[in-house]
Each structure stands twice: as C-alpha cells, then as structure tokens.
C-alpha cells in the first residue's frame, strides 16, 4: 500500500472530471440555500451524511473486491434522480479513463467493458483504489472528501467566496469526514458476508429534486 498513491487519487488535479461538477451547489446557490461560508458548511454536512456515506460504502466495497456489477446496481437503486444517475456514470467514465492510464488493471478493463458508457463513479473509484494498492478506508476517504470538496470549490466560483473561507469549511468538517469514511468502510465489510443490500441507503431528497431542476436549465456554469 502506498500513501503517495492515495494522494494522487485524492488530488483535485487528477483528471477525473470533477472540476466540471458542483455537487448540487449551483442549484443550491440559485435557490438561496447557499449564501456564504456558514450555509456552505451546512450544505456540505448534509451531503456528507447522505450521498457521501453511500458513496463511501460503495467505494470501500469495490476496494474490498465485492462484485462491481452488483455494486453498480446498488448505486442505481440508491440514486432516484435520473439526472444524478447520468452524472455518476459520466464521472465514472472519465475516472475510468484516468485510472486505466495511471494504474492498469484487468479488473478496471473488465468493468469498462461491462459498462462502456460508464459505471457509477464511486464503484470506479473503489476499483481504482484497489488497482493502486489501497484499502477500503482509503477508498472511503477519497469518496467523502470528493463529496464536500467539489461543492466547496464550486462555491468559490459561484459566490466569489474567499478561498480561505471555503478551505475553513473543509477543515471544520474533517472530524465528520473521519467518522463517515469509517462508517462506510465498516458497512462494506458487512456486505462482504451479507451482500450489497446491507449497504447504507441514506437519502437526500432536496439534492435529488434540485438535480432534476438544474439539468433542465438552458444556461449553467457546472454540468451538475
């Protein structure tokens, strides 16, 4: 296991396509739910304990060697919004391109062949972590960090928010990131024995509805 590989995978400059997505922040800004650092923190906290937990468990499961096709089905079942399912697969396809170039792996090749239009991003993330020699907790940490760092970065552009304030939000959430990442990894270990049905299914209805509204906009800064 290489901690340097974890840094490469979690680096925002890794060409996985996340920079084009706001994680729901753009719709939340327009709706007035994010207006500054305090409301951004609450938004990120909500994402962390819902979408973040689900993503962490899926990524950790893939890193542990659970069937990625079954995990992809579990991700579909936990994503009611068609717009978010499309986004997850687009991000998964882009991550797959970067992952196969960086850490070539027969498992990544097989998943790419199974889902030519892209598997769900957390599943690809976990399999990428596995190809890089990383473990379940590493994959879960990458998933939860992406879940909050994307909206924080987007808010800087959307609100002209001070980058120091946005970084402060991430720092204050760090203890919760630890807890959610470990919860996701623990859930994935239970799924090894009991099946993917036991993975978390925390929901965020406002995020789902907002994603559908955002997808219908004629003009937008971010893809999602």
PDB file of C-alpha atoms in Angstrom:
ATOM      1  CA  UNK A   1       0.000   0.000   0.000  1.00  0.00           C
ATOM      2  CA  UNK A   2       1.309   3.435  -0.928  1.00  0.00           C
ATOM      3  CA  UNK A   3       0.135   6.588   0.812  1.00  0.00           C
ATOM      4  CA  UNK A   4       1.547   8.504  -2.147  1.00  0.00           C
ATOM      5  CA  UNK A   5      -0.972   6.705  -4.381  1.00  0.00           C
ATOM      6  CA  UNK A   6      -3.753   7.909  -2.084  1.00  0.00           C
ATOM      7  CA  UNK A   7      -2.542  11.483  -2.503  1.00  0.00           C
ATOM      8  CA  UNK A   8      -2.508  11.113  -6.285  1.00  0.00           C
ATOM      9  CA  UNK A   9      -6.053   9.717  -6.331  1.00  0.00           C
ATOM     10  CA  UNK A  10      -7.455  12.357  -3.963  1.00  0.00           C
ATOM     11  CA  UNK A  11      -5.679  15.262  -5.670  1.00  0.00           C
ATOM     12  CA  UNK A  12      -8.121  17.678  -7.258  1.00  0.00           C
ATOM     13  CA  UNK A  13      -5.781  17.847 -10.264  1.00  0.00           C
ATOM     14  CA  UNK A  14      -6.240  14.148 -11.001  1.00  0.00           C
ATOM     15  CA  UNK A  15      -8.020  14.246 -14.385  1.00  0.00           C
ATOM     16  CA  UNK A  16     -11.254  12.610 -13.249  1.00  0.00           C
ATOM     17  CA  UNK A  17     -13.580  15.375 -14.447  1.00  0.00           C
ATOM     18  CA  UNK A  18     -14.870  16.513 -11.071  1.00  0.00           C
ATOM     19  CA  UNK A  19     -13.929  20.157 -11.685  1.00  0.00           C
ATOM     20  CA  UNK A  20     -16.891  20.477 -14.085  1.00  0.00           C
ATOM     21  CA  UNK A  21     -19.433  19.483 -11.422  1.00  0.00           C
ATOM     22  CA  UNK A  22     -20.682  21.400  -8.388  1.00  0.00           C
ATOM     23  CA  UNK A  23     -22.240  18.531  -6.441  1.00  0.00           C
ATOM     24  CA  UNK A  24     -25.533  20.381  -6.290  1.00  0.00           C
ATOM     25  CA  UNK A  25     -24.018  23.645  -5.115  1.00  0.00           C
ATOM     26  CA  UNK A  26     -25.012  25.612  -8.215  1.00  0.00           C
ATOM     27  CA  UNK A  27     -28.706  24.819  -7.777  1.00  0.00           C
ATOM     28  CA  UNK A  28     -28.445  25.480  -4.041  1.00  0.00           C
ATOM     29  CA  UNK A  29     -26.868  28.897  -4.639  1.00  0.00           C
ATOM     30  CA  UNK A  30     -29.601  29.871  -7.071  1.00  0.00           C
ATOM     31  CA  UNK A  31     -32.274  28.703  -4.624  1.00  0.00           C
ATOM     32  CA  UNK A  32     -30.696  30.750  -1.829  1.00  0.00           C
ATOM     33  CA  UNK A  33     -29.718  27.745   0.264  1.00  0.00           C
ATOM     34  CA  UNK A  34     -26.007  28.609   0.000  1.00  0.00           C
ATOM     35  CA  UNK A  35     -25.191  32.271   0.564  1.00  0.00           C
ATOM     36  CA  UNK A  36     -21.843  32.161   2.351  1.00  0.00           C
ATOM     37  CA  UNK A  37     -19.431  30.028   4.350  1.00  0.00           C
ATOM     38  CA  UNK A  38     -21.886  29.087   7.105  1.00  0.00           C
ATOM     39  CA  UNK A  39     -24.608  27.842   4.766  1.00  0.00           C
ATOM     40  CA  UNK A  40     -21.986  26.145   2.588  1.00  0.00           C
ATOM     41  CA  UNK A  41     -20.840  24.211   5.637  1.00  0.00           C
ATOM     42  CA  UNK A  42     -24.391  23.066   6.380  1.00  0.00           C
ATOM     43  CA  UNK A  43     -24.898  22.062   2.755  1.00  0.00           C
ATOM     44  CA  UNK A  44     -21.668  20.049   2.728  1.00  0.00           C
ATOM     45  CA  UNK A  45     -22.566  18.423   6.040  1.00  0.00           C
ATOM     46  CA  UNK A  46     -25.883  17.291   4.605  1.00  0.00           C
ATOM     47  CA  UNK A  47     -24.185  15.860   1.507  1.00  0.00           C
ATOM     48  CA  UNK A  48     -21.575  14.134   3.651  1.00  0.00           C
ATOM     49  CA  UNK A  49     -24.038  12.202   5.805  1.00  0.00           C
ATOM     50  CA  UNK A  50     -26.242  11.146   2.887  1.00  0.00           C
ATOM     51  CA  UNK A  51     -24.656  10.929  -0.567  1.00  0.00           C
ATOM     52  CA  UNK A  52     -21.193  10.873   0.999  1.00  0.00           C
ATOM     53  CA  UNK A  53     -21.926   7.894   3.231  1.00  0.00           C
ATOM     54  CA  UNK A  54     -23.459   5.937   0.359  1.00  0.00           C
ATOM     55  CA  UNK A  55     -20.506   6.734  -1.912  1.00  0.00           C
ATOM     56  CA  UNK A  56     -18.006   5.801   0.793  1.00  0.00           C
ATOM     57  CA  UNK A  57     -19.609   2.392   1.305  1.00  0.00           C
ATOM     58  CA  UNK A  58     -19.794   1.671  -2.421  1.00  0.00           C
ATOM     59  CA  UNK A  59     -16.175   2.705  -2.977  1.00  0.00           C
ATOM     60  CA  UNK A  60     -14.972   0.697   0.020  1.00  0.00           C
ATOM     61  CA  UNK A  61     -16.919  -2.331  -1.203  1.00  0.00           C
ATOM     62  CA  UNK A  62     -15.268  -2.169  -4.616  1.00  0.00           C
ATOM     63  CA  UNK A  63     -11.858  -1.803  -2.962  1.00  0.00           C
ATOM     64  CA  UNK A  64     -12.574  -4.946  -0.914  1.00  0.00           C
ATOM     65  CA  UNK A  65     -13.338  -6.934  -4.047  1.00  0.00           C
ATOM     66  CA  UNK A  66     -17.140  -7.044  -3.951  1.00  0.00           C
ATOM     67  CA  UNK A  67     -18.735  -7.664  -7.357  1.00  0.00           C
ATOM     68  CA  UNK A  68     -18.615  -4.264  -9.094  1.00  0.00           C
ATOM     69  CA  UNK A  69     -21.649  -5.096 -11.251  1.00  0.00           C
ATOM     70  CA  UNK A  70     -23.698  -5.765  -8.114  1.00  0.00           C
ATOM     71  CA  UNK A  71     -22.347  -2.576  -6.571  1.00  0.00           C
ATOM     72  CA  UNK A  72     -23.325  -0.619  -9.670  1.00  0.00           C
ATOM     73  CA  UNK A  73     -26.852  -1.964  -9.340  1.00  0.00           C
ATOM     74  CA  UNK A  74     -26.870  -0.959  -5.688  1.00  0.00           C
ATOM     75  CA  UNK A  75     -25.749   2.541  -6.680  1.00  0.00           C
ATOM     76  CA  UNK A  76     -28.567   2.769  -9.224  1.00  0.00           C
ATOM     77  CA  UNK A  77     -31.092   1.727  -6.594  1.00  0.00           C
ATOM     78  CA  UNK A  78     -29.814   4.417  -4.232  1.00  0.00           C
ATOM     79  CA  UNK A  79     -29.979   7.212  -6.833  1.00  0.00           C
ATOM     80  CA  UNK A  80     -33.632   8.057  -7.597  1.00  0.00           C
ATOM     81  CA  UNK A  81     -32.793  11.072  -9.780  1.00  0.00           C
ATOM     82  CA  UNK A  82     -32.171  10.181 -13.445  1.00  0.00           C
ATOM     83  CA  UNK A  83     -30.016  13.316 -13.747  1.00  0.00           C
ATOM     84  CA  UNK A  84     -27.773  12.174 -10.910  1.00  0.00           C
ATOM     85  CA  UNK A  85     -27.506   8.678 -12.362  1.00  0.00           C
ATOM     86  CA  UNK A  86     -26.354  10.173 -15.661  1.00  0.00           C
ATOM     87  CA  UNK A  87     -23.868  12.392 -13.833  1.00  0.00           C
ATOM     88  CA  UNK A  88     -22.492   9.487 -11.787  1.00  0.00           C
ATOM     89  CA  UNK A  89     -21.908   7.427 -14.925  1.00  0.00           C
ATOM     90  CA  UNK A  90     -20.291  10.299 -16.808  1.00  0.00           C
ATOM     91  CA  UNK A  91     -17.934  10.888 -13.911  1.00  0.00           C
ATOM     92  CA  UNK A  92     -17.300   7.166 -13.696  1.00  0.00           C
ATOM     93  CA  UNK A  93     -16.376   7.027 -17.375  1.00  0.00           C
ATOM     94  CA  UNK A  94     -13.944   9.918 -17.032  1.00  0.00           C
ATOM     95  CA  UNK A  95     -12.394   8.457 -13.883  1.00  0.00           C
ATOM     96  CA  UNK A  96     -12.059   5.113 -15.643  1.00  0.00           C
ATOM     97  CA  UNK A  97     -10.034   6.713 -18.450  1.00  0.00           C
ATOM     98  CA  UNK A  98      -7.679   8.318 -15.948  1.00  0.00           C
ATOM     99  CA  UNK A  99      -7.457   5.216 -13.773  1.00  0.00           C
ATOM    100  CA  UNK A 100      -6.616   2.812 -16.594  1.00  0.00           C
ATOM    101  CA  UNK A 101      -3.877   5.137 -17.791  1.00  0.00           C
ATOM    102  CA  UNK A 102      -2.443   5.510 -14.287  1.00  0.00           C
ATOM    103  CA  UNK A 103      -2.916   2.068 -12.697  1.00  0.00           C
ATOM    104  CA  UNK A 104      -3.571  -0.503 -15.461  1.00  0.00           C
ATOM    105  CA  UNK A 105      -5.694  -3.348 -14.120  1.00  0.00           C
ATOM    106  CA  UNK A 106      -7.620  -6.305 -15.587  1.00  0.00           C
ATOM    107  CA  UNK A 107     -10.457  -5.525 -13.149  1.00  0.00           C
ATOM    108  CA  UNK A 108     -10.728  -1.972 -14.452  1.00  0.00           C
ATOM    109  CA  UNK A 109     -10.639  -3.279 -18.020  1.00  0.00           C
ATOM    110  CA  UNK A 110     -13.445  -5.730 -17.264  1.00  0.00           C
ATOM    111  CA  UNK A 111     -15.619  -3.042 -15.675  1.00  0.00           C
ATOM    112  CA  UNK A 112     -15.033  -0.689 -18.597  1.00  0.00           C
ATOM    113  CA  UNK A 113     -16.126  -3.453 -20.985  1.00  0.00           C
ATOM    114  CA  UNK A 114     -19.213  -4.192 -18.882  1.00  0.00           C
ATOM    115  CA  UNK A 115     -20.237  -0.508 -18.766  1.00  0.00           C
ATOM    116  CA  UNK A 116     -18.964   1.213 -21.924  1.00  0.00           C
ATOM    117  CA  UNK A 117     -20.998   4.328 -21.090  1.00  0.00           C
ATOM    118  CA  UNK A 118     -19.623   4.412 -17.562  1.00  0.00           C
ATOM    119  CA  UNK A 119     -20.242   2.681 -14.246  1.00  0.00           C
ATOM    120  CA  UNK A 120     -21.211   4.714 -11.196  1.00  0.00           C
ATOM    121  CA  UNK A 121     -18.322   6.892 -10.082  1.00  0.00           C
ATOM    122  CA  UNK A 122     -17.972   5.529  -6.505  1.00  0.00           C
ATOM    123  CA  UNK A 123     -17.695   1.977  -7.850  1.00  0.00           C
ATOM    124  CA  UNK A 124     -14.994   3.023 -10.304  1.00  0.00           C
ATOM    125  CA  UNK A 125     -13.283   4.963  -7.507  1.00  0.00           C
ATOM    126  CA  UNK A 126     -13.138   1.901  -5.278  1.00  0.00           C
ATOM    127  CA  UNK A 127     -11.824  -0.317  -8.050  1.00  0.00           C
ATOM    128  CA  UNK A 128      -9.240   2.345  -8.872  1.00  0.00           C
ATOM    129  CA  UNK A 129      -8.123   2.378  -5.244  1.00  0.00           C
ATOM    130  CA  UNK A 130      -7.834  -1.413  -5.388  1.00  0.00           C
ATOM    131  CA  UNK A 131      -5.722  -1.190  -8.552  1.00  0.00           C
ATOM    132  CA  UNK A 132      -3.483   1.359  -6.813  1.00  0.00           C
ATOM    133  CA  UNK A 133      -2.923  -0.993  -3.887  1.00  0.00           C
ATOM    134  CA  UNK A 134      -5.115   0.995  -1.499  1.00  0.00           C
ATOM    135  CA  UNK A 135      -7.595  -0.319   1.043  1.00  0.00           C
ATOM    136  CA  UNK A 136     -11.242   0.122   1.899  1.00  0.00           C
ATOM    137  CA  UNK A 137     -10.701   3.069   4.252  1.00  0.00           C
ATOM    138  CA  UNK A 138      -8.588   4.838   1.629  1.00  0.00           C
ATOM    139  CA  UNK A 139     -11.346   4.485  -0.964  1.00  0.00           C
ATOM    140  CA  UNK A 140     -13.940   5.675   1.539  1.00  0.00           C
ATOM    141  CA  UNK A 141     -11.850   8.713   2.446  1.00  0.00           C
ATOM    142  CA  UNK A 142     -11.485   9.663  -1.218  1.00  0.00           C
ATOM    143  CA  UNK A 143     -15.248   9.362  -1.665  1.00  0.00           C
ATOM    144  CA  UNK A 144     -16.205  11.532   1.306  1.00  0.00           C
ATOM    145  CA  UNK A 145     -13.585  14.158   0.531  1.00  0.00           C
ATOM    146  CA  UNK A 146     -14.801  14.474  -3.054  1.00  0.00           C
ATOM    147  CA  UNK A 147     -18.343  14.767  -1.743  1.00  0.00           C
ATOM    148  CA  UNK A 148     -17.583  18.017   0.092  1.00  0.00           C
ATOM    149  CA  UNK A 149     -14.578  19.436  -1.731  1.00  0.00           C
ATOM    150  CA  UNK A 150     -16.474  19.724  -5.013  1.00  0.00           C
ATOM    151  CA  UNK A 151     -19.237  21.969  -3.623  1.00  0.00           C
ATOM    152  CA  UNK A 152     -16.700  23.997  -1.641  1.00  0.00           C
ATOM    153  CA  UNK A 153     -14.605  24.644  -4.737  1.00  0.00           C
ATOM    154  CA  UNK A 154     -17.710  25.456  -6.792  1.00  0.00           C
ATOM    155  CA  UNK A 155     -18.922  27.954  -4.187  1.00  0.00           C
ATOM    156  CA  UNK A 156     -15.720  29.952  -4.632  1.00  0.00           C
ATOM    157  CA  UNK A 157     -16.643  30.476  -8.287  1.00  0.00           C
ATOM    158  CA  UNK A 158     -20.393  30.803  -7.814  1.00  0.00           C
ATOM    159  CA  UNK A 159     -20.337  33.282  -4.920  1.00  0.00           C
ATOM    160  CA  UNK A 160     -16.845  34.762  -5.239  1.00  0.00           C
ATOM    161  CA  UNK A 161     -16.389  33.205  -1.808  1.00  0.00           C
ATOM    162  CA  UNK A 162     -12.989  33.737  -0.215  1.00  0.00           C
ATOM    163  CA  UNK A 163     -10.996  30.515  -0.862  1.00  0.00           C
ATOM    164  CA  UNK A 164      -9.721  30.698   2.716  1.00  0.00           C
ATOM    165  CA  UNK A 165     -13.303  30.523   3.968  1.00  0.00           C
ATOM    166  CA  UNK A 166     -14.069  27.569   1.717  1.00  0.00           C
ATOM    167  CA  UNK A 167     -10.991  25.735   2.972  1.00  0.00           C
ATOM    168  CA  UNK A 168     -12.013  26.540   6.533  1.00  0.00           C
ATOM    169  CA  UNK A 169     -15.321  24.772   5.881  1.00  0.00           C
ATOM    170  CA  UNK A 170     -13.479  21.610   4.852  1.00  0.00           C
ATOM    171  CA  UNK A 171     -11.200  21.798   7.884  1.00  0.00           C
ATOM    172  CA  UNK A 172     -14.131  22.133  10.282  1.00  0.00           C
ATOM    173  CA  UNK A 173     -15.808  19.125   8.682  1.00  0.00           C
ATOM    174  CA  UNK A 174     -12.674  16.965   8.987  1.00  0.00           C
ATOM    175  CA  UNK A 175     -13.757  15.064  12.150  1.00  0.00           C
ATOM    176  CA  UNK A 176     -17.067  14.202  10.496  1.00  0.00           C
ATOM    177  CA  UNK A 177     -15.249  13.094   7.338  1.00  0.00           C
ATOM    178  CA  UNK A 178     -13.296  10.662   9.524  1.00  0.00           C
ATOM    179  CA  UNK A 179     -16.457   9.220  11.052  1.00  0.00           C
ATOM    180  CA  UNK A 180     -18.364   8.859   7.792  1.00  0.00           C
ATOM    181  CA  UNK A 181     -15.416   7.285   5.973  1.00  0.00           C
ATOM    182  CA  UNK A 182     -15.049   4.685   8.715  1.00  0.00           C
ATOM    183  CA  UNK A 183     -18.811   4.036   8.751  1.00  0.00           C
ATOM    184  CA  UNK A 184     -18.721   3.445   5.014  1.00  0.00           C
ATOM    185  CA  UNK A 185     -15.783   1.044   5.274  1.00  0.00           C
ATOM    186  CA  UNK A 186     -17.429  -0.867   8.129  1.00  0.00           C
ATOM    187  CA  UNK A 187     -20.649  -1.197   6.123  1.00  0.00           C
ATOM    188  CA  UNK A 188     -18.688  -2.529   3.152  1.00  0.00           C
ATOM    189  CA  UNK A 189     -17.071  -5.186   5.338  1.00  0.00           C
ATOM    190  CA  UNK A 190     -20.509  -6.307   6.499  1.00  0.00           C
ATOM    191  CA  UNK A 191     -21.565  -6.509   2.864  1.00  0.00           C
ATOM    192  CA  UNK A 192     -18.760  -8.991   2.172  1.00  0.00           C
ATOM    193  CA  UNK A 193     -20.710 -11.513   4.281  1.00  0.00           C
ATOM    194  CA  UNK A 194     -24.296 -10.279   3.946  1.00  0.00           C
ATOM    195  CA  UNK A 195     -24.492  -8.870   0.410  1.00  0.00           C
ATOM    196  CA  UNK A 196     -24.704  -5.374  -1.049  1.00  0.00           C
ATOM    197  CA  UNK A 197     -28.263  -4.960   0.188  1.00  0.00           C
ATOM    198  CA  UNK A 198     -26.939  -4.042   3.647  1.00  0.00           C
ATOM    199  CA  UNK A 199     -25.009  -1.032   2.337  1.00  0.00           C
ATOM    200  CA  UNK A 200     -26.274   2.384   3.518  1.00  0.00           C
ATOM    201  CA  UNK A 201     -29.143   3.941   1.583  1.00  0.00           C
ATOM    202  CA  UNK A 202     -29.233   7.405   3.148  1.00  0.00           C
ATOM    203  CA  UNK A 203     -31.341   9.733   1.022  1.00  0.00           C
ATOM    204  CA  UNK A 204     -31.183  13.456   0.240  1.00  0.00           C
ATOM    205  CA  UNK A 205     -34.482  14.318  -1.483  1.00  0.00           C
ATOM    206  CA  UNK A 206     -33.692  18.008  -1.925  1.00  0.00           C
ATOM    207  CA  UNK A 207     -30.450  17.139  -3.721  1.00  0.00           C
ATOM    208  CA  UNK A 208     -32.326  14.733  -5.983  1.00  0.00           C
ATOM    209  CA  UNK A 209     -35.051  17.254  -6.843  1.00  0.00           C
ATOM    210  CA  UNK A 210     -32.543  20.074  -7.325  1.00  0.00           C
ATOM    211  CA  UNK A 211     -30.521  17.908  -9.696  1.00  0.00           C
ATOM    212  CA  UNK A 212     -33.564  17.467 -11.920  1.00  0.00           C
ATOM    213  CA  UNK A 213     -34.232  21.213 -11.899  1.00  0.00           C
ATOM    214  CA  UNK A 214     -30.578  22.002 -12.635  1.00  0.00           C
ATOM    215  CA  UNK A 215     -30.460  19.552 -15.550  1.00  0.00           C
ATOM    216  CA  UNK A 216     -33.294  21.478 -17.239  1.00  0.00           C
ATOM    217  CA  UNK A 217     -31.509  24.858 -17.158  1.00  0.00           C
ATOM    218  CA  UNK A 218     -30.595  26.220 -20.565  1.00  0.00           C
ATOM    219  CA  UNK A 219     -27.530  28.009 -19.180  1.00  0.00           C
ATOM    220  CA  UNK A 220     -25.417  26.795 -16.287  1.00  0.00           C
ATOM    221  CA  UNK A 221     -21.817  27.092 -15.142  1.00  0.00           C
ATOM    222  CA  UNK A 222     -21.441  23.473 -13.997  1.00  0.00           C
ATOM    223  CA  UNK A 223     -22.560  20.204 -15.548  1.00  0.00           C
ATOM    224  CA  UNK A 224     -24.321  19.213 -12.323  1.00  0.00           C
TER     225      UNK A 224
END
